[in-house]
Amino acid sequence: MAVLDIILAPDPILKTPTTPVAAVDDRVRRLMDDMLETMYAAPGIGLAAPQVGSLDRVLVCDVAGKDEEPRPLKFANPTITWRSDAVVTGQEGCLSFPDHYADVARPEAVRIAYLDETGAEQEIAAEGLLARCLQHEIDHLDGIVFTDHLSALKRSIILRKMGKLKRTRRAA
Ligand code: GNR
Ligand code: NI
């Protein structure tokens, strides 16, 4: 396994929709494992393939608490098949926008159809933090980042700071 570099916004890769994988093969399984290792190292609770430079429709997440056993989840070709009418607002962050957090309103619960690491079709019902995380990751797979849900003013403030961060990181 390997810890991969996480792409920082703004970057055209983060705005590009992904392509479904043709099959969950060893290449896709290695990508899932590398993404989990990268996510745990960051640390984060989810990671989408575009954040590590891949346009495969793949995400991983683990919302287990610090004192719990890890619960890694791996998804290929996820699609949201149901959204609750109830919407909740919660704070989100993104590893591609380090140190930026903002409230985002999303459906409280979702159902998601996907292929697991063996290629078998699965469907999962999610609520709470898992539902929020999976919606955030599926947005990434569609070329959408959490700042796209904010007001133009909040988005432009964060993007300006990200531009500065990338410039100082390059100079370092
Ligand atoms: O680590 C992460 N935390 C988080 C918190 C609230 C809602 C979504 C997330 S996902 C984020 C990691 C990340 O950037 N995934 O794309
Ligand atoms: Ni993110």
PDB file of C-alpha atoms and ligand atoms in Angstrom:
ATOM      1  CA  MET A   1       0.000   0.000   0.000  1.00  0.00           C
ATOM      2  CA  ALA A   2       1.055   3.583  -0.431  1.00  0.00           C
ATOM      3  CA  VAL A   3       0.224   7.033   0.876  1.00  0.00           C
ATOM      4  CA  LEU A   4      -0.621   9.139  -2.180  1.00  0.00           C
ATOM      5  CA  ASP A   5      -0.397  12.930  -2.569  1.00  0.00           C
ATOM      6  CA  ILE A   6      -3.717  14.713  -2.042  1.00  0.00           C
ATOM      7  CA  ILE A   7      -4.579  17.278  -4.719  1.00  0.00           C
ATOM      8  CA  LEU A   8      -5.375  20.736  -3.336  1.00  0.00           C
ATOM      9  CA  ALA A   9      -8.043  23.072  -4.723  1.00  0.00           C
ATOM     10  CA  PRO A  10      -8.240  24.795  -7.062  1.00  0.00           C
ATOM     11  CA  ASP A  11      -7.336  22.071  -9.568  1.00  0.00           C
ATOM     12  CA  PRO A  12      -9.148  21.051 -12.775  1.00  0.00           C
ATOM     13  CA  ILE A  13      -9.059  17.376 -11.708  1.00  0.00           C
ATOM     14  CA  LEU A  14     -11.388  18.205  -8.800  1.00  0.00           C
ATOM     15  CA  LYS A  15     -13.910  19.675 -11.281  1.00  0.00           C
ATOM     16  CA  THR A  16     -13.872  16.684 -13.666  1.00  0.00           C
ATOM     17  CA  PRO A  17     -16.602  14.009 -13.403  1.00  0.00           C
ATOM     18  CA  THR A  18     -15.254  10.477 -12.983  1.00  0.00           C
ATOM     19  CA  THR A  19     -15.846   7.438 -15.217  1.00  0.00           C
ATOM     20  CA  PRO A  20     -17.386   4.208 -13.815  1.00  0.00           C
ATOM     21  CA  VAL A  21     -14.878   1.351 -13.532  1.00  0.00           C
ATOM     22  CA  ALA A  22     -15.477  -1.470 -16.037  1.00  0.00           C
ATOM     23  CA  ALA A  23     -14.683  -4.085 -13.392  1.00  0.00           C
ATOM     24  CA  VAL A  24     -13.443  -4.219  -9.809  1.00  0.00           C
ATOM     25  CA  ASP A  25     -10.082  -5.797 -10.605  1.00  0.00           C
ATOM     26  CA  ASP A  26      -6.712  -5.851  -8.838  1.00  0.00           C
ATOM     27  CA  ARG A  27      -5.917  -2.339 -10.119  1.00  0.00           C
ATOM     28  CA  VAL A  28      -9.128  -0.933  -8.583  1.00  0.00           C
ATOM     29  CA  ARG A  29      -8.598  -2.888  -5.336  1.00  0.00           C
ATOM     30  CA  ARG A  30      -5.046  -1.477  -5.077  1.00  0.00           C
ATOM     31  CA  LEU A  31      -6.436   2.047  -5.659  1.00  0.00           C
ATOM     32  CA  MET A  32      -9.010   1.489  -2.856  1.00  0.00           C
ATOM     33  CA  ASP A  33      -6.293   0.257  -0.463  1.00  0.00           C
ATOM     34  CA  ASP A  34      -3.940   3.145  -1.315  1.00  0.00           C
ATOM     35  CA  MET A  35      -6.810   5.608  -0.852  1.00  0.00           C
ATOM     36  CA  LEU A  36      -7.646   4.143   2.583  1.00  0.00           C
ATOM     37  CA  GLU A  37      -4.013   4.378   3.653  1.00  0.00           C
ATOM     38  CA  THR A  38      -3.880   7.978   2.386  1.00  0.00           C
ATOM     39  CA  MET A  39      -7.161   8.813   4.174  1.00  0.00           C
ATOM     40  CA  TYR A  40      -6.014   7.347   7.510  1.00  0.00           C
ATOM     41  CA  ALA A  41      -2.653   9.130   7.242  1.00  0.00           C
ATOM     42  CA  ALA A  42      -4.242  12.548   6.561  1.00  0.00           C
ATOM     43  CA  PRO A  43      -6.343  11.883   8.722  1.00  0.00           C
ATOM     44  CA  GLY A  44      -9.813  12.053   7.183  1.00  0.00           C
ATOM     45  CA  ILE A  45     -13.111  10.147   7.245  1.00  0.00           C
ATOM     46  CA  GLY A  46     -13.503   9.818   3.473  1.00  0.00           C
ATOM     47  CA  LEU A  47     -11.582  10.138   0.225  1.00  0.00           C
ATOM     48  CA  ALA A  48     -12.616  10.219  -3.433  1.00  0.00           C
ATOM     49  CA  ALA A  49     -10.395   9.092  -6.313  1.00  0.00           C
ATOM     50  CA  PRO A  50     -10.046  12.547  -7.958  1.00  0.00           C
ATOM     51  CA  GLN A  51      -8.374  13.789  -4.751  1.00  0.00           C
ATOM     52  CA  VAL A  52      -5.471  11.437  -5.512  1.00  0.00           C
ATOM     53  CA  GLY A  53      -5.457  12.180  -9.236  1.00  0.00           C
ATOM     54  CA  SER A  54      -7.599   9.266 -10.474  1.00  0.00           C
ATOM     55  CA  LEU A  55     -10.788   9.688 -12.510  1.00  0.00           C
ATOM     56  CA  ASP A  56     -12.107   6.239 -11.535  1.00  0.00           C
ATOM     57  CA  ARG A  57     -15.547   6.323  -9.874  1.00  0.00           C
ATOM     58  CA  VAL A  58     -14.198   5.032  -6.539  1.00  0.00           C
ATOM     59  CA  LEU A  59     -14.477   6.250  -2.960  1.00  0.00           C
ATOM     60  CA  VAL A  60     -13.505   5.043   0.492  1.00  0.00           C
ATOM     61  CA  CYS A  61     -14.644   6.111   3.947  1.00  0.00           C
ATOM     62  CA  ASP A  62     -14.477   5.203   7.630  1.00  0.00           C
ATOM     63  CA  VAL A  63     -16.546   7.171  10.127  1.00  0.00           C
ATOM     64  CA  ALA A  64     -15.611   5.042  13.173  1.00  0.00           C
ATOM     65  CA  GLY A  65     -14.718   7.115  16.241  1.00  0.00           C
ATOM     66  CA  LYS A  66     -11.179   7.365  17.632  1.00  0.00           C
ATOM     67  CA  ASP A  67     -11.768   4.692  20.280  1.00  0.00           C
ATOM     68  CA  GLU A  68     -13.641   2.293  17.975  1.00  0.00           C
ATOM     69  CA  GLU A  69     -12.431  -0.503  15.728  1.00  0.00           C
ATOM     70  CA  PRO A  70     -11.801   0.820  12.186  1.00  0.00           C
ATOM     71  CA  ARG A  71     -14.724   0.287   9.768  1.00  0.00           C
ATOM     72  CA  PRO A  72     -13.220   0.816   6.288  1.00  0.00           C
ATOM     73  CA  LEU A  73     -15.770   0.941   3.447  1.00  0.00           C
ATOM     74  CA  LYS A  74     -14.866   0.704  -0.251  1.00  0.00           C
ATOM     75  CA  PHE A  75     -17.224   1.735  -3.063  1.00  0.00           C
ATOM     76  CA  ALA A  76     -16.950   1.413  -6.840  1.00  0.00           C
ATOM     77  CA  ASN A  77     -19.519   3.085  -9.122  1.00  0.00           C
ATOM     78  CA  PRO A  78     -21.710   4.425  -6.288  1.00  0.00           C
ATOM     79  CA  THR A  79     -25.048   6.047  -7.125  1.00  0.00           C
ATOM     80  CA  ILE A  80     -27.590   7.583  -4.769  1.00  0.00           C
ATOM     81  CA  THR A  81     -30.858   5.666  -5.217  1.00  0.00           C
ATOM     82  CA  TRP A  82     -32.906   7.484  -2.534  1.00  0.00           C
ATOM     83  CA  ARG A  83     -32.633  10.738  -0.550  1.00  0.00           C
ATOM     84  CA  SER A  84     -34.719  11.633   2.510  1.00  0.00           C
ATOM     85  CA  ASP A  85     -36.894  14.733   2.270  1.00  0.00           C
ATOM     86  CA  ALA A  86     -35.472  15.772   5.641  1.00  0.00           C
ATOM     87  CA  VAL A  87     -32.372  17.933   5.279  1.00  0.00           C
ATOM     88  CA  VAL A  88     -29.801  18.623   7.986  1.00  0.00           C
ATOM     89  CA  THR A  89     -27.019  21.176   8.185  1.00  0.00           C
ATOM     90  CA  GLY A  90     -23.617  20.086   9.437  1.00  0.00           C
ATOM     91  CA  GLN A  91     -20.028  21.265   9.375  1.00  0.00           C
ATOM     92  CA  GLU A  92     -17.845  19.858   6.627  1.00  0.00           C
ATOM     93  CA  GLY A  93     -14.174  19.958   5.836  1.00  0.00           C
ATOM     94  CA  CYS A  94     -12.269  18.585   2.868  1.00  0.00           C
ATOM     95  CA  LEU A  95      -8.712  17.282   2.596  1.00  0.00           C
ATOM     96  CA  SER A  96      -8.387  19.249  -0.661  1.00  0.00           C
ATOM     97  CA  PHE A  97      -9.194  22.469   1.315  1.00  0.00           C
ATOM     98  CA  PRO A  98      -7.061  22.068   4.469  1.00  0.00           C
ATOM     99  CA  ASP A  99      -8.176  24.152   7.480  1.00  0.00           C
ATOM    100  CA  HIS A 100     -11.425  25.329   5.859  1.00  0.00           C
ATOM    101  CA  TYR A 101     -14.778  24.325   7.353  1.00  0.00           C
ATOM    102  CA  ALA A 102     -18.313  25.381   6.505  1.00  0.00           C
ATOM    103  CA  ASP A 103     -21.916  24.367   7.129  1.00  0.00           C
ATOM    104  CA  VAL A 104     -23.570  22.424   4.311  1.00  0.00           C
ATOM    105  CA  ALA A 105     -27.251  21.374   4.166  1.00  0.00           C
ATOM    106  CA  ARG A 106     -27.807  17.834   2.816  1.00  0.00           C
ATOM    107  CA  PRO A 107     -30.469  15.114   2.974  1.00  0.00           C
ATOM    108  CA  GLU A 108     -30.307  13.473   6.399  1.00  0.00           C
ATOM    109  CA  ALA A 109     -30.406   9.911   5.004  1.00  0.00           C
ATOM    110  CA  VAL A 110     -29.588   8.279   1.668  1.00  0.00           C
ATOM    111  CA  ARG A 111     -29.467   4.854   0.029  1.00  0.00           C
ATOM    112  CA  ILE A 112     -26.495   4.117  -2.202  1.00  0.00           C
ATOM    113  CA  ALA A 113     -26.053   1.319  -4.742  1.00  0.00           C
ATOM    114  CA  TYR A 114     -22.448   0.331  -5.485  1.00  0.00           C
ATOM    115  CA  LEU A 115     -20.020  -2.487  -6.217  1.00  0.00           C
ATOM    116  CA  ASP A 116     -17.969  -3.770  -3.297  1.00  0.00           C
ATOM    117  CA  GLU A 117     -14.293  -4.773  -3.494  1.00  0.00           C
ATOM    118  CA  THR A 118     -15.294  -8.182  -4.927  1.00  0.00           C
ATOM    119  CA  GLY A 119     -17.414  -6.606  -7.661  1.00  0.00           C
ATOM    120  CA  ALA A 120     -20.689  -7.693  -6.011  1.00  0.00           C
ATOM    121  CA  GLU A 121     -23.670  -5.310  -6.180  1.00  0.00           C
ATOM    122  CA  GLN A 122     -24.563  -3.853  -2.787  1.00  0.00           C
ATOM    123  CA  GLU A 123     -26.926  -1.253  -1.408  1.00  0.00           C
ATOM    124  CA  ILE A 124     -26.339   0.603   1.850  1.00  0.00           C
ATOM    125  CA  ALA A 125     -28.674   2.817   3.883  1.00  0.00           C
ATOM    126  CA  ALA A 126     -26.819   5.640   5.598  1.00  0.00           C
ATOM    127  CA  GLU A 127     -27.736   8.410   8.022  1.00  0.00           C
ATOM    128  CA  GLY A 128     -25.845  10.807  10.239  1.00  0.00           C
ATOM    129  CA  LEU A 129     -22.150  11.357   9.583  1.00  0.00           C
ATOM    130  CA  LEU A 130     -21.905   8.386   7.187  1.00  0.00           C
ATOM    131  CA  ALA A 131     -24.684   9.850   5.005  1.00  0.00           C
ATOM    132  CA  ARG A 132     -22.948  13.242   4.998  1.00  0.00           C
ATOM    133  CA  CYS A 133     -19.555  11.743   4.203  1.00  0.00           C
ATOM    134  CA  LEU A 134     -20.882   9.563   1.363  1.00  0.00           C
ATOM    135  CA  GLN A 135     -22.732  12.507  -0.205  1.00  0.00           C
ATOM    136  CA  HIS A 136     -19.564  14.640   0.053  1.00  0.00           C
ATOM    137  CA  GLU A 137     -17.536  11.870  -1.649  1.00  0.00           C
ATOM    138  CA  ILE A 138     -20.115  11.212  -4.377  1.00  0.00           C
ATOM    139  CA  ASP A 139     -20.105  14.957  -5.080  1.00  0.00           C
ATOM    140  CA  HIS A 140     -16.324  14.663  -5.649  1.00  0.00           C
ATOM    141  CA  LEU A 141     -16.984  11.819  -8.119  1.00  0.00           C
ATOM    142  CA  ASP A 142     -19.313  14.190 -10.011  1.00  0.00           C
ATOM    143  CA  GLY A 143     -16.756  17.025 -10.058  1.00  0.00           C
ATOM    144  CA  ILE A 144     -18.442  18.922  -7.203  1.00  0.00           C
ATOM    145  CA  VAL A 145     -16.648  20.160  -4.076  1.00  0.00           C
ATOM    146  CA  PHE A 146     -18.204  21.311  -0.783  1.00  0.00           C
ATOM    147  CA  THR A 147     -17.551  24.975  -1.533  1.00  0.00           C
ATOM    148  CA  ASP A 148     -19.930  24.632  -4.503  1.00  0.00           C
ATOM    149  CA  HIS A 149     -22.727  24.410  -1.875  1.00  0.00           C
ATOM    150  CA  LEU A 150     -21.738  27.739  -0.251  1.00  0.00           C
ATOM    151  CA  SER A 151     -22.629  31.320  -1.095  1.00  0.00           C
ATOM    152  CA  ALA A 152     -20.505  32.934  -3.811  1.00  0.00           C
ATOM    153  CA  LEU A 153     -18.966  35.175  -1.138  1.00  0.00           C
ATOM    154  CA  LYS A 154     -17.909  32.319   1.189  1.00  0.00           C
ATOM    155  CA  ARG A 155     -16.660  30.307  -1.796  1.00  0.00           C
ATOM    156  CA  SER A 156     -14.524  33.173  -3.106  1.00  0.00           C
ATOM    157  CA  ILE A 157     -12.969  33.815   0.329  1.00  0.00           C
ATOM    158  CA  ILE A 158     -11.951  30.147   0.655  1.00  0.00           C
ATOM    159  CA  LEU A 159     -10.679  29.955  -2.938  1.00  0.00           C
ATOM    160  CA  ARG A 160      -8.555  33.079  -2.496  1.00  0.00           C
ATOM    161  CA  LYS A 161      -6.959  31.589   0.638  1.00  0.00           C
ATOM    162  CA  MET A 162      -6.387  28.281  -1.189  1.00  0.00           C
ATOM    163  CA  GLY A 163      -4.624  30.160  -3.998  1.00  0.00           C
ATOM    164  CA  LYS A 164      -2.317  31.750  -1.437  1.00  0.00           C
ATOM    165  CA  LEU A 165      -1.671  28.400   0.269  1.00  0.00           C
ATOM    166  CA  LYS A 166      -0.706  26.760  -3.025  1.00  0.00           C
ATOM    167  CA  ARG A 167       1.632  29.630  -3.880  1.00  0.00           C
ATOM    168  CA  THR A 168       3.413  29.482  -0.512  1.00  0.00           C
ATOM    169  CA  ARG A 169       3.632  25.653  -0.708  1.00  0.00           C
ATOM    170  CA  ARG A 170       5.263  25.932  -4.146  1.00  0.00           C
ATOM    171  CA  ALA A 171       7.732  28.537  -2.842  1.00  0.00           C
ATOM    172  CA  ALA A 172       8.676  26.330   0.142  1.00  0.00           C
TER     173      ALA A 172
HETATM  174  O1  GNR B   1     -12.191  14.147   6.466  1.00  0.00           O
HETATM  175  C1  GNR B   1     -13.242  14.641   6.061  1.00  0.00           C
HETATM  176  N1  GNR B   1     -14.179  15.048   6.958  1.00  0.00           N
HETATM  177  C2  GNR B   1     -15.469  15.379   6.598  1.00  0.00           C
HETATM  178  C3  GNR B   1     -16.266  16.006   7.556  1.00  0.00           C
HETATM  179  C4  GNR B   1     -17.571  16.338   7.266  1.00  0.00           C
HETATM  180  C5  GNR B   1     -18.100  16.030   6.031  1.00  0.00           C
HETATM  181  C6  GNR B   1     -17.319  15.423   5.063  1.00  0.00           C
HETATM  182  C7  GNR B   1     -16.016  15.099   5.349  1.00  0.00           C
HETATM  183  S1  GNR B   1     -15.051  14.296   4.140  1.00  0.00           S
HETATM  184  C8  GNR B   1     -13.457  14.826   4.607  1.00  0.00           C
HETATM  185  C9  GNR B   1     -12.394  14.151   3.756  1.00  0.00           C
HETATM  186  C10 GNR B   1     -12.559  14.560   2.322  1.00  0.00           C
HETATM  187  O2  GNR B   1     -12.163  15.592   1.851  1.00  0.00           O
HETATM  188  N2  GNR B   1     -13.213  13.733   1.539  1.00  0.00           N
HETATM  189  O3  GNR B   1     -13.428  14.055   0.248  1.00  0.00           O
HETATM  190 NI    NI B   2     -13.497  16.234   0.197  1.00  0.00          NI
END
